[in-house]
mmCIF file of C-alpha atoms and ligand atoms in Angstrom:
data_model
loop_
_atom_site.group_PDB
_atom_site.id
_atom_site.type_symbol
_atom_site.label_atom_id
_atom_site.label_comp_id
_atom_site.label_asym_id
_atom_site.label_seq_id
_atom_site.Cartn_x
_atom_site.Cartn_y
_atom_site.Cartn_z
ATOM 1 C CA UNK A 1 -18.729 48.142 54.754
ATOM 2 C CA UNK A 2 -21.467 49.758 56.043
ATOM 3 C CA UNK A 3 -25.305 48.680 55.561
ATOM 4 C CA UNK A 4 -27.520 50.390 53.165
ATOM 5 C CA UNK A 5 -30.130 48.773 56.068
ATOM 6 C CA UNK A 6 -27.781 50.202 59.810
ATOM 7 C CA UNK A 7 -28.105 46.551 60.984
ATOM 8 C CA UNK A 8 -24.451 45.018 62.060
ATOM 9 C CA UNK A 9 -24.209 40.930 62.432
ATOM 10 C CA UNK A 10 -24.076 40.419 65.850
ATOM 11 C CA UNK A 11 -20.275 40.195 67.308
ATOM 12 C CA UNK A 12 -19.836 36.843 67.999
ATOM 13 C CA UNK A 13 -21.018 33.825 65.473
ATOM 14 C CA UNK A 14 -24.676 33.043 65.436
ATOM 15 C CA UNK A 15 -26.202 30.578 63.539
ATOM 16 C CA UNK A 16 -30.061 31.648 63.350
ATOM 17 C CA UNK A 17 -28.392 35.298 62.518
ATOM 18 C CA UNK A 18 -27.138 33.630 59.171
ATOM 19 C CA UNK A 19 -30.537 31.573 58.095
ATOM 20 C CA UNK A 20 -32.040 34.275 58.811
ATOM 21 C CA UNK A 21 -30.652 36.977 57.278
ATOM 22 C CA UNK A 22 -28.938 34.981 53.740
ATOM 23 C CA UNK A 23 -31.314 34.892 51.538
ATOM 24 C CA UNK A 24 -33.467 32.761 49.723
ATOM 25 C CA UNK A 25 -32.136 30.045 48.288
ATOM 26 C CA UNK A 26 -32.983 29.731 44.967
ATOM 27 C CA UNK A 27 -34.628 26.437 43.616
ATOM 28 C CA UNK A 28 -35.744 25.569 47.374
ATOM 29 C CA UNK A 29 -39.014 23.971 46.837
ATOM 30 C CA UNK A 30 -37.481 21.284 43.657
ATOM 31 C CA UNK A 31 -34.197 20.730 45.592
ATOM 32 C CA UNK A 32 -36.021 19.929 48.115
ATOM 33 C CA UNK A 33 -38.950 17.631 46.813
ATOM 34 C CA UNK A 34 -35.433 15.715 45.002
ATOM 35 C CA UNK A 35 -33.608 15.086 48.357
ATOM 36 C CA UNK A 36 -37.173 14.070 49.622
ATOM 37 C CA UNK A 37 -37.618 11.392 46.693
ATOM 38 C CA UNK A 38 -33.944 10.394 46.641
ATOM 39 C CA UNK A 39 -33.632 9.679 50.411
ATOM 40 C CA UNK A 40 -37.693 7.818 50.180
ATOM 41 C CA UNK A 41 -36.441 6.067 47.685
ATOM 42 C CA UNK A 42 -33.136 4.389 49.649
ATOM 43 C CA UNK A 43 -35.523 3.674 52.824
ATOM 44 C CA UNK A 44 -38.047 1.986 51.037
ATOM 45 C CA UNK A 45 -34.931 -0.003 49.514
ATOM 46 C CA UNK A 46 -33.645 -0.266 52.872
ATOM 47 C CA UNK A 47 -36.626 -1.638 54.233
ATOM 48 C CA UNK A 48 -36.959 -4.100 51.689
ATOM 49 C CA UNK A 49 -33.822 -5.782 53.174
ATOM 50 C CA UNK A 50 -30.714 -4.112 51.679
ATOM 51 C CA UNK A 51 -29.827 -1.416 53.569
ATOM 52 C CA UNK A 52 -28.043 1.570 52.115
ATOM 53 C CA UNK A 53 -25.188 3.847 53.258
ATOM 54 C CA UNK A 54 -26.219 7.879 52.043
ATOM 55 C CA UNK A 55 -22.582 9.595 52.141
ATOM 56 C CA UNK A 56 -23.014 13.798 51.709
ATOM 57 C CA UNK A 57 -20.068 14.617 50.055
ATOM 58 C CA UNK A 58 -19.433 17.719 49.979
ATOM 59 C CA UNK A 59 -16.903 19.112 46.966
ATOM 60 C CA UNK A 60 -14.888 22.263 45.641
ATOM 61 C CA UNK A 61 -14.598 25.836 47.232
ATOM 62 C CA UNK A 62 -17.804 28.632 48.492
ATOM 63 C CA UNK A 63 -17.984 32.156 47.115
ATOM 64 C CA UNK A 64 -18.641 35.060 49.581
ATOM 65 C CA UNK A 65 -20.518 37.978 47.460
ATOM 66 C CA UNK A 66 -19.234 41.701 48.055
ATOM 67 C CA UNK A 67 -22.116 43.030 46.297
ATOM 68 C CA UNK A 68 -25.624 41.864 46.394
ATOM 69 C CA UNK A 69 -25.949 42.352 42.650
ATOM 70 C CA UNK A 70 -22.610 40.941 42.512
ATOM 71 C CA UNK A 71 -19.742 41.453 39.975
ATOM 72 C CA UNK A 72 -16.798 41.016 42.798
ATOM 73 C CA UNK A 73 -16.895 37.864 45.679
ATOM 74 C CA UNK A 74 -13.979 36.648 47.661
ATOM 75 C CA UNK A 75 -13.270 32.946 47.067
ATOM 76 C CA UNK A 76 -10.605 29.588 47.470
ATOM 77 C CA UNK A 77 -8.901 27.270 45.568
ATOM 78 C CA UNK A 78 -10.299 23.994 45.856
ATOM 79 C CA UNK A 79 -10.575 22.431 42.531
ATOM 80 C CA UNK A 80 -13.603 20.089 44.157
ATOM 81 C CA UNK A 81 -11.167 16.740 42.397
ATOM 82 C CA UNK A 82 -10.592 15.467 46.300
ATOM 83 C CA UNK A 83 -14.795 15.331 46.862
ATOM 84 C CA UNK A 84 -15.391 14.063 42.953
ATOM 85 C CA UNK A 85 -12.689 11.024 43.493
ATOM 86 C CA UNK A 86 -14.055 9.978 46.426
ATOM 87 C CA UNK A 87 -17.612 10.182 45.341
ATOM 88 C CA UNK A 88 -16.339 7.787 42.551
ATOM 89 C CA UNK A 89 -14.340 5.345 45.363
ATOM 90 C CA UNK A 90 -16.819 5.749 47.785
ATOM 91 C CA UNK A 91 -19.561 3.669 45.000
ATOM 92 C CA UNK A 92 -16.496 1.492 44.582
ATOM 93 C CA UNK A 93 -15.813 0.703 48.017
ATOM 94 C CA UNK A 94 -18.772 0.704 49.690
ATOM 95 C CA UNK A 95 -20.045 -2.237 46.220
ATOM 96 C CA UNK A 96 -22.199 -0.636 43.737
ATOM 97 C CA UNK A 97 -26.038 -0.721 45.076
ATOM 98 C CA UNK A 98 -25.605 -0.244 48.865
ATOM 99 C CA UNK A 99 -24.230 3.125 48.751
ATOM 100 C CA UNK A 100 -26.110 5.922 47.705
ATOM 101 C CA UNK A 101 -23.840 9.372 47.494
ATOM 102 C CA UNK A 102 -25.386 13.146 47.657
ATOM 103 C CA UNK A 103 -22.750 14.828 45.465
ATOM 104 C CA UNK A 104 -23.001 18.986 46.583
ATOM 105 C CA UNK A 105 -20.499 20.653 44.526
ATOM 106 C CA UNK A 106 -18.998 24.521 43.611
ATOM 107 C CA UNK A 107 -20.593 24.822 40.492
ATOM 108 C CA UNK A 108 -18.112 24.555 37.745
ATOM 109 C CA UNK A 109 -15.652 22.171 40.074
ATOM 110 C CA UNK A 110 -14.418 18.770 39.425
ATOM 111 C CA UNK A 111 -17.453 16.020 39.185
ATOM 112 C CA UNK A 112 -17.358 13.020 39.566
ATOM 113 C CA UNK A 113 -16.450 9.981 36.654
ATOM 114 C CA UNK A 114 -14.531 13.233 34.582
ATOM 115 C CA UNK A 115 -11.081 13.536 35.555
ATOM 116 C CA UNK A 116 -10.092 10.809 32.980
ATOM 117 C CA UNK A 117 -11.331 13.609 31.047
ATOM 118 C CA UNK A 118 -8.798 16.173 29.436
ATOM 119 C CA UNK A 119 -9.081 19.724 31.548
ATOM 120 C CA UNK A 120 -7.617 21.676 28.931
ATOM 121 C CA UNK A 121 -10.423 21.473 25.866
ATOM 122 C CA UNK A 122 -13.570 20.088 26.132
ATOM 123 C CA UNK A 123 -13.364 20.130 22.301
ATOM 124 C CA UNK A 124 -10.343 18.060 22.126
ATOM 125 C CA UNK A 125 -12.658 15.190 22.937
ATOM 126 C CA UNK A 126 -13.995 14.882 19.014
ATOM 127 C CA UNK A 127 -13.482 14.942 15.302
ATOM 128 C CA UNK A 128 -15.952 16.362 12.339
ATOM 129 C CA UNK A 129 -16.212 12.430 10.620
ATOM 130 C CA UNK A 130 -16.539 12.384 6.466
ATOM 131 C CA UNK A 131 -20.146 12.526 6.751
ATOM 132 C CA UNK A 132 -19.742 15.801 9.206
ATOM 133 C CA UNK A 133 -21.317 13.993 12.156
ATOM 134 C CA UNK A 134 -19.613 13.782 15.620
ATOM 135 C CA UNK A 135 -16.931 11.545 16.888
ATOM 136 C CA UNK A 136 -15.054 10.969 19.970
ATOM 137 C CA UNK A 137 -11.402 10.658 19.011
ATOM 138 C CA UNK A 138 -10.361 7.531 19.312
ATOM 139 C CA UNK A 139 -7.074 8.153 22.009
ATOM 140 C CA UNK A 140 -9.752 9.513 24.190
ATOM 141 C CA UNK A 141 -12.536 6.655 22.962
ATOM 142 C CA UNK A 142 -12.585 4.071 26.126
ATOM 143 C CA UNK A 143 -11.841 6.804 28.385
ATOM 144 C CA UNK A 144 -15.164 8.537 27.135
ATOM 145 C CA UNK A 145 -17.113 5.529 26.949
ATOM 146 C CA UNK A 146 -16.131 4.035 30.440
ATOM 147 C CA UNK A 147 -16.911 7.811 31.835
ATOM 148 C CA UNK A 148 -19.842 7.590 30.474
ATOM 149 C CA UNK A 149 -21.267 3.971 31.344
ATOM 150 C CA UNK A 150 -20.039 4.829 35.145
ATOM 151 C CA UNK A 151 -21.809 8.018 35.236
ATOM 152 C CA UNK A 152 -24.990 7.228 33.855
ATOM 153 C CA UNK A 153 -25.608 4.065 35.953
ATOM 154 C CA UNK A 154 -24.862 5.840 38.913
ATOM 155 C CA UNK A 155 -27.075 8.815 38.313
ATOM 156 C CA UNK A 156 -29.817 5.704 36.944
ATOM 157 C CA UNK A 157 -29.453 3.343 39.393
ATOM 158 C CA UNK A 158 -30.319 6.536 42.041
ATOM 159 C CA UNK A 159 -27.192 6.485 43.278
ATOM 160 C CA UNK A 160 -26.100 9.618 42.695
ATOM 161 C CA UNK A 161 -27.682 13.190 43.478
ATOM 162 C CA UNK A 162 -25.884 15.899 42.424
ATOM 163 C CA UNK A 163 -26.908 19.451 44.528
ATOM 164 C CA UNK A 164 -25.053 22.638 43.157
ATOM 165 C CA UNK A 165 -24.353 25.754 45.413
ATOM 166 C CA UNK A 166 -22.141 29.098 44.235
ATOM 167 C CA UNK A 167 -22.096 31.554 47.523
ATOM 168 C CA UNK A 168 -21.361 30.433 51.218
ATOM 169 C CA UNK A 169 -24.790 31.386 52.159
ATOM 170 C CA UNK A 170 -26.183 28.166 49.153
ATOM 171 C CA UNK A 171 -23.493 26.071 50.501
ATOM 172 C CA UNK A 172 -24.780 26.208 54.268
ATOM 173 C CA UNK A 173 -28.803 26.055 53.294
ATOM 174 C CA UNK A 174 -27.863 23.347 51.366
ATOM 175 C CA UNK A 175 -26.478 21.358 54.135
ATOM 176 C CA UNK A 176 -28.830 22.277 56.546
ATOM 177 C CA UNK A 177 -31.375 20.951 54.170
ATOM 178 C CA UNK A 178 -29.403 17.655 53.468
ATOM 179 C CA UNK A 179 -28.387 16.904 56.857
ATOM 180 C CA UNK A 180 -31.910 17.167 58.156
ATOM 181 C CA UNK A 181 -32.960 15.247 54.997
ATOM 182 C CA UNK A 182 -30.703 12.299 55.817
ATOM 183 C CA UNK A 183 -31.057 12.191 59.594
ATOM 184 C CA UNK A 184 -34.361 9.557 59.201
ATOM 185 C CA UNK A 185 -31.117 6.934 58.094
ATOM 186 C CA UNK A 186 -28.932 7.541 61.335
ATOM 187 C CA UNK A 187 -26.189 6.216 61.218
ATOM 188 C CA UNK A 188 -26.721 4.907 57.653
ATOM 189 C CA UNK A 189 -25.938 8.581 57.119
ATOM 190 C CA UNK A 190 -22.071 9.638 56.573
ATOM 191 C CA UNK A 191 -21.156 13.429 55.621
ATOM 192 C CA UNK A 192 -17.536 13.757 54.264
ATOM 193 C CA UNK A 193 -17.381 17.069 54.206
ATOM 194 C CA UNK A 194 -13.808 18.399 52.131
ATOM 195 C CA UNK A 195 -15.380 21.102 50.329
ATOM 196 C CA UNK A 196 -13.160 24.480 50.944
ATOM 197 C CA UNK A 197 -15.650 26.267 53.946
ATOM 198 C CA UNK A 198 -15.152 30.553 53.715
ATOM 199 C CA UNK A 199 -14.321 31.516 57.378
ATOM 200 C CA UNK A 200 -15.676 35.239 56.198
ATOM 201 C CA UNK A 201 -18.530 36.723 54.749
ATOM 202 C CA UNK A 202 -20.216 39.950 53.923
ATOM 203 C CA UNK A 203 -24.122 39.466 55.983
ATOM 204 C CA UNK A 204 -26.322 39.906 53.217
ATOM 205 C CA UNK A 205 -27.911 43.029 54.693
ATOM 206 C CA UNK A 206 -24.534 44.149 54.918
ATOM 207 C CA UNK A 207 -23.494 44.486 51.458
ATOM 208 C CA UNK A 208 -24.344 47.111 49.102
ATOM 209 C CA UNK A 209 -26.395 46.518 46.611
ATOM 210 C CA UNK A 210 -25.023 48.323 43.922
ATOM 211 C CA UNK A 211 -21.048 47.301 42.117
ATOM 212 C CA UNK A 212 -18.578 49.088 44.521
ATOM 213 C CA UNK A 213 -17.006 52.162 42.681
ATOM 214 C CA UNK A 214 -13.926 52.536 42.472
ATOM 215 C CA UNK A 215 -13.737 56.203 42.578
ATOM 216 C CA UNK A 216 -14.964 56.442 46.181
ATOM 217 C CA UNK A 217 -10.522 55.325 47.813
ATOM 218 C CA UNK A 218 -9.559 51.751 49.242
ATOM 219 C CA UNK A 219 -12.026 49.626 50.043
ATOM 220 C CA UNK A 220 -12.336 49.152 53.476
ATOM 221 C CA UNK A 221 -14.445 46.005 54.472
ATOM 222 C CA UNK A 222 -15.287 44.273 57.548
ATOM 223 C CA UNK A 223 -16.079 40.452 57.649
ATOM 224 C CA UNK A 224 -18.064 39.019 59.287
ATOM 225 C CA UNK A 225 -17.101 35.294 61.006
ATOM 226 C CA UNK A 226 -19.457 32.290 59.292
ATOM 227 C CA UNK A 227 -20.608 30.222 61.995
ATOM 228 C CA UNK A 228 -19.079 26.395 62.748
ATOM 229 C CA UNK A 229 -22.347 24.771 61.640
ATOM 230 C CA UNK A 230 -19.846 21.915 62.099
ATOM 231 C CA UNK A 231 -21.054 21.267 66.062
ATOM 232 C CA UNK A 232 -24.939 21.870 64.685
ATOM 233 C CA UNK A 233 -25.125 19.388 62.390
ATOM 234 C CA UNK A 234 -23.884 16.825 64.928
ATOM 235 C CA UNK A 235 -25.894 18.075 67.504
ATOM 236 C CA UNK A 236 -29.156 18.938 65.233
ATOM 237 C CA UNK A 237 -29.288 18.021 62.428
ATOM 238 C CA UNK A 238 -28.371 14.280 62.111
ATOM 239 C CA UNK A 239 -26.738 13.285 65.763
ATOM 240 C CA UNK A 240 -26.302 9.711 64.565
ATOM 241 C CA UNK A 241 -24.799 10.174 61.194
ATOM 242 C CA UNK A 242 -20.926 9.442 60.777
ATOM 243 C CA UNK A 243 -19.190 12.531 60.200
ATOM 244 C CA UNK A 244 -15.635 13.553 58.616
ATOM 245 C CA UNK A 245 -14.376 16.900 58.260
ATOM 246 C CA UNK A 246 -11.490 18.047 56.696
ATOM 247 C CA UNK A 247 -8.856 21.175 58.065
ATOM 248 C CA UNK A 248 -6.609 22.474 56.081
ATOM 249 C CA UNK A 249 -3.266 24.439 56.991
ATOM 250 C CA UNK A 250 -0.338 26.413 55.290
ATOM 251 C CA UNK A 251 1.861 25.713 58.405
ATOM 252 C CA UNK A 252 2.520 22.219 59.493
ATOM 253 C CA UNK A 253 3.456 22.616 63.220
ATOM 254 C CA UNK A 254 -0.182 23.772 63.897
ATOM 255 C CA UNK A 255 -1.873 21.048 61.460
ATOM 256 C CA UNK A 256 -2.486 17.680 63.742
ATOM 257 C CA UNK A 257 -2.998 20.560 67.125
ATOM 258 C CA UNK A 258 -6.184 22.086 65.099
ATOM 259 C CA UNK A 259 -7.067 19.235 63.373
ATOM 260 C CA UNK A 260 -7.389 17.111 67.215
ATOM 261 C CA UNK A 261 -9.347 21.198 68.205
ATOM 262 C CA UNK A 262 -11.617 20.443 65.476
ATOM 263 C CA UNK A 263 -12.893 17.220 66.552
ATOM 264 C CA UNK A 264 -13.249 17.324 69.953
ATOM 265 C CA UNK A 265 -14.898 20.850 69.345
ATOM 266 C CA UNK A 266 -17.245 20.471 67.099
ATOM 267 C CA UNK A 267 -17.274 16.229 68.423
ATOM 268 C CA UNK A 268 -16.440 14.993 64.229
ATOM 269 C CA UNK A 269 -15.916 11.021 64.423
ATOM 270 C CA UNK A 270 -12.852 11.926 61.597
ATOM 271 C CA UNK A 271 -11.144 15.204 60.733
ATOM 272 C CA UNK A 272 -8.296 14.627 58.199
ATOM 273 C CA UNK A 273 -5.964 16.780 58.343
ATOM 274 C CA UNK A 274 -4.393 18.362 55.057
ATOM 275 C CA UNK A 275 -1.179 20.609 54.410
ATOM 276 C CA UNK A 276 -1.582 23.013 51.265
ATOM 277 C CA UNK A 277 1.764 22.095 49.987
ATOM 278 C CA UNK A 278 1.239 18.493 49.651
ATOM 279 C CA UNK A 279 -2.959 17.710 50.185
ATOM 280 C CA UNK A 280 -2.677 15.655 46.761
ATOM 281 C CA UNK A 281 0.120 13.568 48.232
ATOM 282 C CA UNK A 282 -0.594 13.045 51.501
ATOM 283 C CA UNK A 283 -3.470 13.274 54.433
ATOM 284 C CA UNK A 284 -3.788 12.316 58.101
ATOM 285 C CA UNK A 285 -6.641 11.009 59.105
ATOM 286 C CA UNK A 286 -7.235 12.002 62.782
ATOM 287 C CA UNK A 287 -9.591 9.885 65.563
ATOM 288 C CA UNK A 288 -9.469 9.776 69.290
ATOM 289 C CA UNK A 289 -7.966 6.426 68.853
ATOM 290 C CA UNK A 290 -4.726 7.428 67.042
ATOM 291 C CA UNK A 291 -3.067 9.285 63.656
ATOM 292 C CA UNK A 292 -3.015 7.637 60.755
ATOM 293 C CA UNK A 293 -0.867 8.914 57.074
ATOM 294 C CA UNK A 294 -2.286 8.054 53.776
ATOM 295 C CA UNK A 295 -0.024 8.548 50.965
ATOM 296 C CA UNK A 296 -0.511 8.774 47.405
ATOM 297 C CA UNK A 297 2.275 6.519 45.754
ATOM 298 C CA UNK A 298 2.894 8.141 42.566
ATOM 299 C CA UNK A 299 1.261 9.973 39.400
ATOM 300 C CA UNK A 300 -1.313 8.002 38.118
ATOM 301 C CA UNK A 301 -2.661 6.946 41.712
ATOM 302 C CA UNK A 302 -4.971 9.235 44.233
ATOM 303 C CA UNK A 303 -4.692 8.460 47.744
ATOM 304 C CA UNK A 304 -8.211 8.665 47.683
ATOM 305 C CA UNK A 305 -8.466 5.703 47.406
ATOM 306 C CA UNK A 306 -7.216 4.397 50.772
ATOM 307 C CA UNK A 307 -8.737 6.964 52.553
ATOM 308 C CA UNK A 308 -11.887 6.393 51.358
ATOM 309 C CA UNK A 309 -11.454 2.370 52.734
ATOM 310 C CA UNK A 310 -10.382 3.407 55.788
ATOM 311 C CA UNK A 311 -13.262 5.714 56.086
ATOM 312 C CA UNK A 312 -15.412 3.465 54.412
ATOM 313 C CA UNK A 313 -13.997 0.251 57.119
ATOM 314 C CA UNK A 314 -14.865 3.122 60.280
ATOM 315 C CA UNK A 315 -18.519 4.012 58.839
ATOM 316 C CA UNK A 316 -19.581 0.249 59.810
ATOM 317 C CA UNK A 317 -17.674 0.035 62.612
ATOM 318 C CA UNK A 318 -20.056 3.227 63.681
ATOM 319 C CA UNK A 319 -22.990 1.695 62.390
ATOM 320 C CA UNK A 320 -22.040 -1.814 64.279
ATOM 321 C CA UNK A 321 -22.035 0.312 67.312
ATOM 322 C CA UNK A 322 -25.312 2.391 66.936
ATOM 323 C CA UNK A 323 -26.732 -1.244 66.230
ATOM 324 C CA UNK A 324 -29.945 -0.977 67.218
ATOM 325 C CA UNK A 325 -30.884 2.250 66.941
ATOM 326 C CA UNK A 326 -29.500 1.473 63.091
ATOM 327 C CA UNK A 327 -32.703 -0.981 62.673
ATOM 328 C CA UNK A 328 -34.955 1.156 64.551
ATOM 329 C CA UNK A 329 -34.016 3.893 62.223
ATOM 330 C CA UNK A 330 -36.191 2.188 58.641
HETATM 331 C C1 9Z3 B 401 -9.826 20.346 51.773
HETATM 332 O O1 9Z3 B 401 -9.217 20.548 53.375
HETATM 333 C C2 9Z3 B 401 -9.806 18.955 50.716
HETATM 334 O O2 9Z3 B 401 -9.200 18.258 51.404
HETATM 335 C C3 9Z3 B 401 -8.978 20.412 50.193
HETATM 336 C C4 9Z3 B 401 -9.306 19.279 48.803
HETATM 337 C C5 9Z3 B 401 -10.559 21.749 49.887
HETATM 338 C C6 9Z3 B 401 -7.551 20.895 50.516
HETATM 339 P P1 9Z3 B 401 -9.308 19.993 46.237
HETATM 340 O O3 9Z3 B 401 -10.486 20.528 45.859
HETATM 341 O O4 9Z3 B 401 -8.827 20.228 47.775
HETATM 342 O O5 9Z3 B 401 -9.026 18.643 46.352
HETATM 343 O O6 9Z3 B 401 -8.296 21.292 44.857
HETATM 344 N N1 9Z3 B 401 -10.736 20.896 52.824
HETATM 345 C C7 9Z3 B 401 -11.095 21.898 53.884
HETATM 346 C C8 9Z3 B 401 -12.313 22.224 53.804
HETATM 347 C C9 9Z3 B 401 -12.054 22.923 54.550
HETATM 348 O O7 9Z3 B 401 -12.439 24.172 55.017
HETATM 349 N N2 9Z3 B 401 -12.406 22.962 56.264
HETATM 350 C C10 9Z3 B 401 -12.922 23.910 57.718
HETATM 351 C C11 9Z3 B 401 -11.969 24.142 58.349
HETATM 352 O O8 9Z3 B 401 -10.298 23.453 57.467
HETATM 353 C C12 9Z3 B 401 -13.360 22.963 58.446
HETATM 354 S S1 9Z3 B 401 -14.874 22.816 57.806
HETATM 355 O O9 9Z3 B 401 -11.592 25.239 59.048
#
């Protein structure tokens, strides 16, 4: 696709170019303020004796707009279930009160504390009573009450901050903001990067403004590689945080090798490898110490329970290893 303004992205992926050419993040000031308050509150609580871990969970897919006034975009399959479920289990395994979660998710994807609610129609939850008031159907009553209770508790106690994104531009700008805000927490911070991040995008300045016209014939587009921000996160944004990224492949023969490569290339502490065909049933936790399979034990069992349990242990080990540094952080 030709640029309206004529300039092109550099041939190699480039972090600075990505941020400089991205459209400004809507609500940046408000998001930054919310983040600041959230992290400051945690630092205050931690200073009064209870160190609080903070996990940034990214969840869902990212879109790649094809037009500035976007009608069409490229996206991917991610539902956000893994991120949402892992958020709930993190609150559980760190024990409520000693972890706070920054949940950055694709708008409209799965939300924590909602997975027991019916997916098909929200309206199935409700009935109209004889006096015309709206009530929750008896069959869903227990589950709805539990979801509301758990969700409210998490939000009111300051355990959960939600920051939504849609595009790859928003996702990476938000990740940068969250990571730099969490840097002061040193090793108490953890990144659980389950969002399915676009590998290719159209730089904003190379994008046409208006809807691409079909009358112009077949569409020929050039996509630029999204720069790999994992190394930047590790090196610059939050170097002492514990970092877990996910690797998804469709070819089982290359999955573990790619996960190993990602761990080394981006200095990840852990890479969780999963294959599209069975990602809900099995993942492999890849670390420098070896590989551990984590499986689901049936329809009603989320593998995220074991996965998060294991990761929380590894995070505690990381905090211990960084010991004096973590204490000095707060
Ligand atoms: C994953 O592999 C996640 O486990 C899933 C979860 C997207 C499969 P759902 O949201 O699915 O529960 O439906 N995420 C992939 C993360 C990713 O894009 N990793 C990049 C890569 O593979 C590196 S950052 O290259």
